[in-house]
PDB file of C-alpha atoms in Angstrom:
ATOM      1  CA  MET K   1      61.767  -4.914  13.497  1.00  0.00           C
ATOM      2  CA  GLU K   2      59.022  -6.608  15.361  1.00  0.00           C
ATOM      3  CA  GLN K   3      55.483  -5.566  14.663  1.00  0.00           C
ATOM      4  CA  ALA K   4      53.876  -3.433  17.395  1.00  0.00           C
ATOM      5  CA  PRO K   5      51.108  -5.162  19.290  1.00  0.00           C
ATOM      6  CA  GLU K   6      48.676  -2.571  17.906  1.00  0.00           C
ATOM      7  CA  GLU K   7      49.628  -3.499  14.399  1.00  0.00           C
ATOM      8  CA  ASP K   8      49.192  -7.232  15.132  1.00  0.00           C
ATOM      9  CA  MET K   9      45.739  -6.573  16.630  1.00  0.00           C
ATOM     10  CA  GLU K  10      44.776  -4.382  13.593  1.00  0.00           C
ATOM     11  CA  SER K  11      45.888  -7.105  11.174  1.00  0.00           C
ATOM     12  CA  SER K  12      43.936  -9.816  13.074  1.00  0.00           C
ATOM     13  CA  TRP K  13      40.833  -7.620  13.166  1.00  0.00           C
ATOM     14  CA  THR K  14      41.130  -7.022   9.451  1.00  0.00           C
ATOM     15  CA  LEU K  15      41.366 -10.742   8.765  1.00  0.00           C
ATOM     16  CA  LEU K  16      38.403 -11.416  11.004  1.00  0.00           C
ATOM     17  CA  SER K  17      36.347  -8.667   9.333  1.00  0.00           C
ATOM     18  CA  TRP K  18      37.199 -10.191   5.894  1.00  0.00           C
ATOM     19  CA  LEU K  19      36.172 -13.603   6.991  1.00  0.00           C
ATOM     20  CA  ALA K  20      32.934 -12.334   8.444  1.00  0.00           C
ATOM     21  CA  SER K  21      32.143 -10.473   5.204  1.00  0.00           C
ATOM     22  CA  SER K  22      32.880 -13.604   3.161  1.00  0.00           C
ATOM     23  CA  VAL K  23      30.475 -15.636   5.348  1.00  0.00           C
ATOM     24  CA  MET K  24      27.840 -12.938   4.825  1.00  0.00           C
ATOM     25  CA  VAL K  25      28.174 -13.015   1.076  1.00  0.00           C
ATOM     26  CA  PHE K  26      28.184 -16.800   0.554  1.00  0.00           C
ATOM     27  CA  GLY K  27      26.774 -18.158   3.899  1.00  0.00           C
ATOM     28  CA  GLY K  28      23.209 -17.571   2.854  1.00  0.00           C
ATOM     29  CA  ALA K  29      23.492 -19.965  -0.033  1.00  0.00           C
ATOM     30  CA  VAL K  30      25.043 -22.831   1.963  1.00  0.00           C
ATOM     31  CA  PRO K  31      21.810 -24.110   3.559  1.00  0.00           C
ATOM     32  CA  TYR K  32      20.346 -24.872   0.130  1.00  0.00           C
ATOM     33  CA  VAL K  33      23.160 -27.342  -0.723  1.00  0.00           C
ATOM     34  CA  PRO K  34      21.744 -30.175   1.346  1.00  0.00           C
ATOM     35  CA  GLN K  35      18.210 -29.445   0.154  1.00  0.00           C
ATOM     36  CA  TYR K  36      19.465 -29.499  -3.453  1.00  0.00           C
ATOM     37  CA  GLN K  37      21.277 -32.763  -2.890  1.00  0.00           C
ATOM     38  CA  GLU K  38      18.134 -34.240  -1.176  1.00  0.00           C
ATOM     39  CA  ILE K  39      15.977 -33.331  -4.166  1.00  0.00           C
ATOM     40  CA  GLN K  40      18.462 -34.802  -6.578  1.00  0.00           C
ATOM     41  CA  ARG K  41      18.820 -37.972  -4.506  1.00  0.00           C
ATOM     42  CA  THR K  42      15.139 -38.675  -4.169  1.00  0.00           C
ATOM     43  CA  ASN K  43      14.035 -37.217  -7.508  1.00  0.00           C
ATOM     44  CA  ASN K  44      11.263 -35.603  -5.599  1.00  0.00           C
ATOM     45  CA  ALA K  45      10.791 -31.896  -4.920  1.00  0.00           C
ATOM     46  CA  GLU K  46       7.421 -32.058  -3.142  1.00  0.00           C
ATOM     47  CA  GLY K  47       8.864 -31.510   0.327  1.00  0.00           C
ATOM     48  CA  PHE K  48      10.506 -28.188  -0.548  1.00  0.00           C
ATOM     49  CA  SER K  49       8.337 -25.136  -0.973  1.00  0.00           C
ATOM     50  CA  THR K  50       9.411 -23.190  -4.092  1.00  0.00           C
ATOM     51  CA  ARG K  51       7.692 -20.168  -2.537  1.00  0.00           C
ATOM     52  CA  VAL K  52      10.801 -19.868  -0.416  1.00  0.00           C
ATOM     53  CA  CYS K  53      12.519 -19.022  -3.693  1.00  0.00           C
ATOM     54  CA  LEU K  54       9.793 -16.520  -4.521  1.00  0.00           C
ATOM     55  CA  VAL K  55      10.233 -14.741  -1.185  1.00  0.00           C
ATOM     56  CA  LEU K  56      14.051 -14.582  -1.452  1.00  0.00           C
ATOM     57  CA  LEU K  57      13.976 -13.459  -5.090  1.00  0.00           C
ATOM     58  CA  LEU K  58      11.633 -10.598  -4.233  1.00  0.00           C
ATOM     59  CA  ALA K  59      13.564  -9.667  -1.070  1.00  0.00           C
ATOM     60  CA  ASN K  60      16.923  -9.579  -2.793  1.00  0.00           C
ATOM     61  CA  ILE K  61      15.903  -7.804  -5.863  1.00  0.00           C
ATOM     62  CA  LEU K  62      14.214  -5.132  -3.662  1.00  0.00           C
ATOM     63  CA  ARG K  63      17.420  -4.992  -1.528  1.00  0.00           C
ATOM     64  CA  ILE K  64      19.578  -4.252  -4.577  1.00  0.00           C
ATOM     65  CA  PHE K  65      17.372  -1.232  -5.352  1.00  0.00           C
ATOM     66  CA  PHE K  66      17.413  -0.217  -1.698  1.00  0.00           C
ATOM     67  CA  TRP K  67      21.215  -0.108  -1.953  1.00  0.00           C
ATOM     68  CA  ILE K  68      20.959   2.260  -4.906  1.00  0.00           C
ATOM     69  CA  GLY K  69      18.992   4.689  -2.711  1.00  0.00           C
ATOM     70  CA  LYS K  70      20.896   4.127   0.498  1.00  0.00           C
ATOM     71  CA  GLN K  71      24.392   2.507   0.263  1.00  0.00           C
ATOM     72  CA  PHE K  72      24.971  -0.070   3.025  1.00  0.00           C
ATOM     73  CA  GLU K  73      27.720  -2.614   3.437  1.00  0.00           C
ATOM     74  CA  MET K  74      28.981  -4.053   0.160  1.00  0.00           C
ATOM     75  CA  PRO K  75      28.871  -7.655   1.495  1.00  0.00           C
ATOM     76  CA  LEU K  76      25.076  -7.357   1.901  1.00  0.00           C
ATOM     77  CA  LEU K  77      24.770  -6.230  -1.684  1.00  0.00           C
ATOM     78  CA  LEU K  78      26.895  -9.090  -3.000  1.00  0.00           C
ATOM     79  CA  GLN K  79      24.906 -11.452  -0.805  1.00  0.00           C
ATOM     80  CA  SER K  80      21.811 -10.497  -2.669  1.00  0.00           C
ATOM     81  CA  VAL K  81      23.385 -11.318  -6.055  1.00  0.00           C
ATOM     82  CA  VAL K  82      24.512 -14.725  -4.742  1.00  0.00           C
ATOM     83  CA  MET K  83      21.087 -15.497  -3.242  1.00  0.00           C
ATOM     84  CA  ILE K  84      19.294 -14.597  -6.509  1.00  0.00           C
ATOM     85  CA  LEU K  85      21.576 -17.013  -8.481  1.00  0.00           C
ATOM     86  CA  THR K  86      21.039 -19.694  -5.727  1.00  0.00           C
ATOM     87  CA  MET K  87      17.226 -19.413  -5.908  1.00  0.00           C
ATOM     88  CA  LEU K  88      17.283 -19.614  -9.685  1.00  0.00           C
ATOM     89  CA  ALA K  89      19.365 -22.799  -9.394  1.00  0.00           C
ATOM     90  CA  MET K  90      16.817 -24.277  -6.940  1.00  0.00           C
ATOM     91  CA  LEU K  91      13.937 -23.350  -9.204  1.00  0.00           C
ATOM     92  CA  HIS K  92      15.677 -24.896 -12.255  1.00  0.00           C
ATOM     93  CA  LEU K  93      16.201 -28.156 -10.348  1.00  0.00           C
ATOM     94  CA  CYS K  94      12.642 -28.251  -9.137  1.00  0.00           C
ATOM     95  CA  CYS K  95      11.229 -27.529 -12.664  1.00  0.00           C
ATOM     96  CA  SER K  96      13.395 -30.313 -14.052  1.00  0.00           C
ATOM     97  CA  ILE K  97      12.218 -32.825 -11.393  1.00  0.00           C
ATOM     98  CA  HIS K  98       8.587 -31.849 -11.902  1.00  0.00           C
ATOM     99  CA  ALA K  99       8.943 -32.208 -15.647  1.00  0.00           C
ATOM    100  CA  SER K 100      10.425 -35.666 -15.387  1.00  0.00           C
ATOM    101  CA  ASN K 101       7.697 -36.835 -12.872  1.00  0.00           C
ATOM    102  CA  ARG K 102       4.745 -35.145 -14.632  1.00  0.00           C
ATOM    103  CA  VAL K 103       1.929 -37.540 -15.410  1.00  0.00           C
ATOM    104  CA  SER K 104      -0.540 -35.028 -16.907  1.00  0.00           C
ATOM    105  CA  THR K 105       0.133 -33.234 -20.148  1.00  0.00           C
ATOM    106  CA  LYS K 106      -1.516 -30.114 -18.854  1.00  0.00           C
ATOM    107  CA  GLN K 107       0.986 -27.330 -18.324  1.00  0.00           C
ATOM    108  CA  HIS K 108       0.767 -23.892 -16.739  1.00  0.00           C
ATOM    109  CA  HIS K 109       2.577 -20.808 -17.930  1.00  0.00           C
ATOM    110  CA  ILE K 110       2.887 -17.212 -16.784  1.00  0.00           C
ATOM    111  CA  THR K 111       1.248 -16.167 -20.027  1.00  0.00           C
ATOM    112  CA  ASP K 112      -1.974 -17.969 -18.980  1.00  0.00           C
ATOM    113  CA  LEU K 113      -2.557 -15.106 -16.536  1.00  0.00           C
ATOM    114  CA  ASP K 114      -4.235 -17.590 -14.198  1.00  0.00           C
ATOM    115  CA  PHE K 115      -3.543 -16.466 -10.617  1.00  0.00           C
ATOM    116  CA  ARG K 116      -4.607 -19.975  -9.274  1.00  0.00           C
ATOM    117  CA  HIS K 117      -1.325 -21.312 -10.695  1.00  0.00           C
ATOM    118  CA  PHE K 118       0.903 -18.381  -9.766  1.00  0.00           C
ATOM    119  CA  TRP K 119       4.342 -19.657  -8.995  1.00  0.00           C
ATOM    120  CA  SER K 120       3.352 -23.159  -9.994  1.00  0.00           C
ATOM    121  CA  TRP K 121       4.384 -22.848 -13.573  1.00  0.00           C
ATOM    122  CA  SER K 122       5.700 -25.763 -15.649  1.00  0.00           C
ATOM    123  CA  SER K 123       8.685 -24.080 -17.240  1.00  0.00           C
ATOM    124  CA  PHE K 124      11.791 -22.507 -15.679  1.00  0.00           C
ATOM    125  CA  GLU K 125      11.573 -19.776 -18.354  1.00  0.00           C
ATOM    126  CA  ASP K 126       8.308 -18.558 -16.846  1.00  0.00           C
ATOM    127  CA  TYR K 127      10.107 -17.822 -13.521  1.00  0.00           C
ATOM    128  CA  LEU K 128      12.825 -15.980 -15.429  1.00  0.00           C
ATOM    129  CA  ILE K 129      10.167 -13.820 -17.246  1.00  0.00           C
ATOM    130  CA  PHE K 130       8.582 -12.997 -13.864  1.00  0.00           C
ATOM    131  CA  CYS K 131      11.902 -11.987 -12.253  1.00  0.00           C
ATOM    132  CA  PHE K 132      12.840  -9.861 -15.263  1.00  0.00           C
ATOM    133  CA  GLY K 133       9.466  -8.136 -15.243  1.00  0.00           C
ATOM    134  CA  PHE K 134       9.600  -7.482 -11.517  1.00  0.00           C
ATOM    135  CA  THR K 135      13.134  -6.094 -11.825  1.00  0.00           C
ATOM    136  CA  LEU K 136      12.058  -3.735 -14.622  1.00  0.00           C
ATOM    137  CA  LEU K 137       9.158  -2.515 -12.582  1.00  0.00           C
ATOM    138  CA  CYS K 138      11.371  -1.879  -9.534  1.00  0.00           C
ATOM    139  CA  ALA K 139      13.851  -0.116 -11.696  1.00  0.00           C
ATOM    140  CA  PHE K 140      11.293   2.246 -13.144  1.00  0.00           C
ATOM    141  CA  ILE K 141       9.643   3.049  -9.746  1.00  0.00           C
ATOM    142  CA  THR K 142      13.071   3.511  -8.101  1.00  0.00           C
ATOM    143  CA  PHE K 143      14.272   5.837 -10.829  1.00  0.00           C
ATOM    144  CA  VAL K 144      11.098   8.021 -10.428  1.00  0.00           C
ATOM    145  CA  PHE K 145      11.190   8.198  -6.547  1.00  0.00           C
ATOM    146  CA  LEU K 146      14.924   7.855  -5.880  1.00  0.00           C
ATOM    147  CA  ASP K 147      15.222  11.339  -4.367  1.00  0.00           C
ATOM    148  CA  TRP K 148      12.339  10.785  -1.958  1.00  0.00           C
ATOM    149  CA  VAL K 149      13.887   9.594   1.327  1.00  0.00           C
ATOM    150  CA  LEU K 150      10.566   8.149   2.546  1.00  0.00           C
ATOM    151  CA  PHE K 151      10.367   5.928  -0.514  1.00  0.00           C
ATOM    152  CA  VAL K 152      13.889   4.663  -0.081  1.00  0.00           C
ATOM    153  CA  GLU K 153      13.236   3.763   3.514  1.00  0.00           C
ATOM    154  CA  ALA K 154       9.935   2.092   2.614  1.00  0.00           C
ATOM    155  CA  LEU K 155      11.754   0.119  -0.110  1.00  0.00           C
ATOM    156  CA  GLY K 156      14.328  -1.135   2.532  1.00  0.00           C
ATOM    157  CA  SER K 157      11.524  -2.044   4.886  1.00  0.00           C
ATOM    158  CA  LEU K 158       9.690  -3.953   2.166  1.00  0.00           C
ATOM    159  CA  ALA K 159      12.824  -5.867   1.175  1.00  0.00           C
ATOM    160  CA  VAL K 160      13.615  -7.043   4.697  1.00  0.00           C
ATOM    161  CA  MET K 161       9.876  -7.745   5.356  1.00  0.00           C
ATOM    162  CA  PHE K 162       9.958 -10.213   2.462  1.00  0.00           C
ATOM    163  CA  GLU K 163      13.231 -11.731   3.690  1.00  0.00           C
ATOM    164  CA  ALA K 164      11.945 -12.001   7.184  1.00  0.00           C
ATOM    165  CA  MET K 165       9.127 -14.222   5.867  1.00  0.00           C
ATOM    166  CA  LEU K 166      11.693 -16.511   4.188  1.00  0.00           C
ATOM    167  CA  GLY K 167      10.807 -19.657   6.234  1.00  0.00           C
ATOM    168  CA  LEU K 168       7.032 -18.961   6.328  1.00  0.00           C
ATOM    169  CA  PRO K 169       6.216 -20.847   3.071  1.00  0.00           C
ATOM    170  CA  GLN K 170       8.054 -23.872   4.323  1.00  0.00           C
ATOM    171  CA  LEU K 171       6.356 -23.623   7.708  1.00  0.00           C
ATOM    172  CA  LEU K 172       2.914 -23.502   6.099  1.00  0.00           C
ATOM    173  CA  GLN K 173       3.766 -26.304   3.654  1.00  0.00           C
ATOM    174  CA  ASN K 174       4.872 -28.552   6.515  1.00  0.00           C
ATOM    175  CA  TYR K 175       1.597 -27.660   8.373  1.00  0.00           C
ATOM    176  CA  ASN K 176      -0.584 -28.483   5.403  1.00  0.00           C
ATOM    177  CA  ASN K 177       1.299 -31.778   4.771  1.00  0.00           C
ATOM    178  CA  ARG K 178       1.311 -32.595   8.519  1.00  0.00           C
ATOM    179  CA  SER K 179       4.861 -33.798   7.782  1.00  0.00           C
ATOM    180  CA  THR K 180       8.437 -32.450   7.226  1.00  0.00           C
ATOM    181  CA  ARG K 181       9.315 -35.386   4.949  1.00  0.00           C
ATOM    182  CA  GLY K 182      11.279 -34.288   1.939  1.00  0.00           C
ATOM    183  CA  MET K 183      12.491 -31.121   3.690  1.00  0.00           C
ATOM    184  CA  SER K 184      16.171 -31.167   4.704  1.00  0.00           C
ATOM    185  CA  VAL K 185      16.555 -30.448   8.360  1.00  0.00           C
ATOM    186  CA  LYS K 186      20.189 -29.671   7.682  1.00  0.00           C
ATOM    187  CA  MET K 187      18.939 -26.705   5.626  1.00  0.00           C
ATOM    188  CA  VAL K 188      16.831 -25.412   8.500  1.00  0.00           C
ATOM    189  CA  LEU K 189      19.643 -25.853  11.070  1.00  0.00           C
ATOM    190  CA  LEU K 190      21.913 -23.906   8.695  1.00  0.00           C
ATOM    191  CA  TRP K 191      19.168 -21.311   8.347  1.00  0.00           C
ATOM    192  CA  THR K 192      19.105 -20.938  12.027  1.00  0.00           C
ATOM    193  CA  ALA K 193      22.895 -20.725  12.516  1.00  0.00           C
ATOM    194  CA  GLY K 194      23.109 -18.314   9.554  1.00  0.00           C
ATOM    195  CA  ASP K 195      20.400 -16.031  10.846  1.00  0.00           C
ATOM    196  CA  ILE K 196      21.940 -15.883  14.347  1.00  0.00           C
ATOM    197  CA  PHE K 197      25.342 -14.933  12.749  1.00  0.00           C
ATOM    198  CA  LYS K 198      23.706 -12.499  10.385  1.00  0.00           C
ATOM    199  CA  THR K 199      21.702 -10.725  13.164  1.00  0.00           C
ATOM    200  CA  THR K 200      24.909 -10.463  15.217  1.00  0.00           C
ATOM    201  CA  TYR K 201      26.714  -8.967  12.231  1.00  0.00           C
ATOM    202  CA  PHE K 202      23.959  -6.415  11.781  1.00  0.00           C
ATOM    203  CA  VAL K 203      24.259  -5.368  15.468  1.00  0.00           C
ATOM    204  CA  ILE K 204      28.080  -5.083  15.349  1.00  0.00           C
ATOM    205  CA  ASN K 205      28.102  -3.120  12.044  1.00  0.00           C
ATOM    206  CA  GLU K 206      25.146  -0.922  13.061  1.00  0.00           C
ATOM    207  CA  SER K 207      23.307  -1.863   9.937  1.00  0.00           C
ATOM    208  CA  PRO K 208      19.920  -0.181   9.168  1.00  0.00           C
ATOM    209  CA  THR K 209      17.223  -1.165  11.749  1.00  0.00           C
ATOM    210  CA  GLN K 210      15.255  -2.965   9.043  1.00  0.00           C
ATOM    211  CA  PHE K 211      17.938  -5.625   8.868  1.00  0.00           C
ATOM    212  CA  LEU K 212      18.026  -6.242  12.586  1.00  0.00           C
ATOM    213  CA  VAL K 213      14.216  -6.737  12.676  1.00  0.00           C
ATOM    214  CA  CYS K 214      14.439  -9.094   9.684  1.00  0.00           C
ATOM    215  CA  GLY K 215      17.093 -11.293  11.395  1.00  0.00           C
ATOM    216  CA  SER K 216      15.151 -11.538  14.575  1.00  0.00           C
ATOM    217  CA  VAL K 217      11.918 -12.568  12.879  1.00  0.00           C
ATOM    218  CA  GLN K 218      13.782 -15.175  10.784  1.00  0.00           C
ATOM    219  CA  ILE K 219      15.275 -16.776  13.845  1.00  0.00           C
ATOM    220  CA  LEU K 220      11.762 -17.136  15.409  1.00  0.00           C
ATOM    221  CA  ILE K 221      10.390 -18.780  12.194  1.00  0.00           C
ATOM    222  CA  ASP K 222      13.456 -21.113  12.011  1.00  0.00           C
ATOM    223  CA  ILE K 223      12.757 -22.272  15.573  1.00  0.00           C
ATOM    224  CA  ALA K 224       9.054 -22.884  14.723  1.00  0.00           C
ATOM    225  CA  ILE K 225      10.066 -25.123  11.781  1.00  0.00           C
ATOM    226  CA  LEU K 226      12.395 -27.051  14.069  1.00  0.00           C
ATOM    227  CA  VAL K 227       9.539 -27.498  16.515  1.00  0.00           C
ATOM    228  CA  GLN K 228       7.473 -28.912  13.609  1.00  0.00           C
ATOM    229  CA  VAL K 229      10.231 -31.478  12.955  1.00  0.00           C
ATOM    230  CA  GLY K 230       9.908 -32.769  16.512  1.00  0.00           C
ATOM    231  CA  TYR K 231       6.143 -32.551  16.606  1.00  0.00           C
ATOM    232  CA  TYR K 232       5.481 -34.427  13.350  1.00  0.00           C
ATOM    233  CA  GLY K 233       8.041 -36.987  14.480  1.00  0.00           C
ATOM    234  CA  GLN K 234       9.273 -38.234  11.160  1.00  0.00           C
ATOM    235  CA  ASP K 235      11.984 -40.957  11.202  1.00  0.00           C
ATOM    236  CA  SER K 236      15.260 -39.500  12.439  1.00  0.00           C
ATOM    237  CA  ARG K 237      17.237 -40.837   9.520  1.00  0.00           C
ATOM    238  CA  SER K 238      14.881 -39.226   7.073  1.00  0.00           C
ATOM    239  CA  LYS K 239      15.122 -35.910   8.920  1.00  0.00           C
ATOM    240  CA  LEU K 240      18.919 -35.762   8.449  1.00  0.00           C
ATOM    241  CA  GLY K 241      18.616 -36.203   4.696  1.00  0.00           C
TER     242      GLY K 241
END
């Protein structure tokens, strides 16, 4: 028997939905592939702001605890896990590059309790300790206030506020350096494409309002970084690195 048109349409929609969910889970990590390759190729991590990793680690750890209080789409939860692993991989690479290029023997560690060197530590283990401590703190606070709806909503807003600021550290670093050299423009273009897709996904799936606001702000910051690329006018071949 031939399949009814309604069944064909339902099957096609299911496949499309599955593909969209897969893109949501893994798509956020894709922009960091060219940046990772650029850092490896040049053996220099100065053009990439590791505070992008800080922002995304905080945002995605908070988002996981937001999910505990208010279950949203599973792909968004899995995306957070993938992004945390991706940011740890970026930090590991940057720490390795900095260690190999280090001239001074002076090192900075989280145990120094020196805020001047916050997130500029010499060892990858310091970043792991911070993430572990932040996760424990979030777990304790969430456990205490889990039944308070206002807290759960505030947690979600805080998570997406951090995520919305994803590109801000890179924007500021480019401004301070008066250059985008060392930053992969492919990464930013993929950020932009991903944020547009993600925001559309939020609208279609009627995700919490916090996610929609986050996506919109991210798109604006992505565009601002692309404007910097044109304004600072680095060599076109360098920009496509």
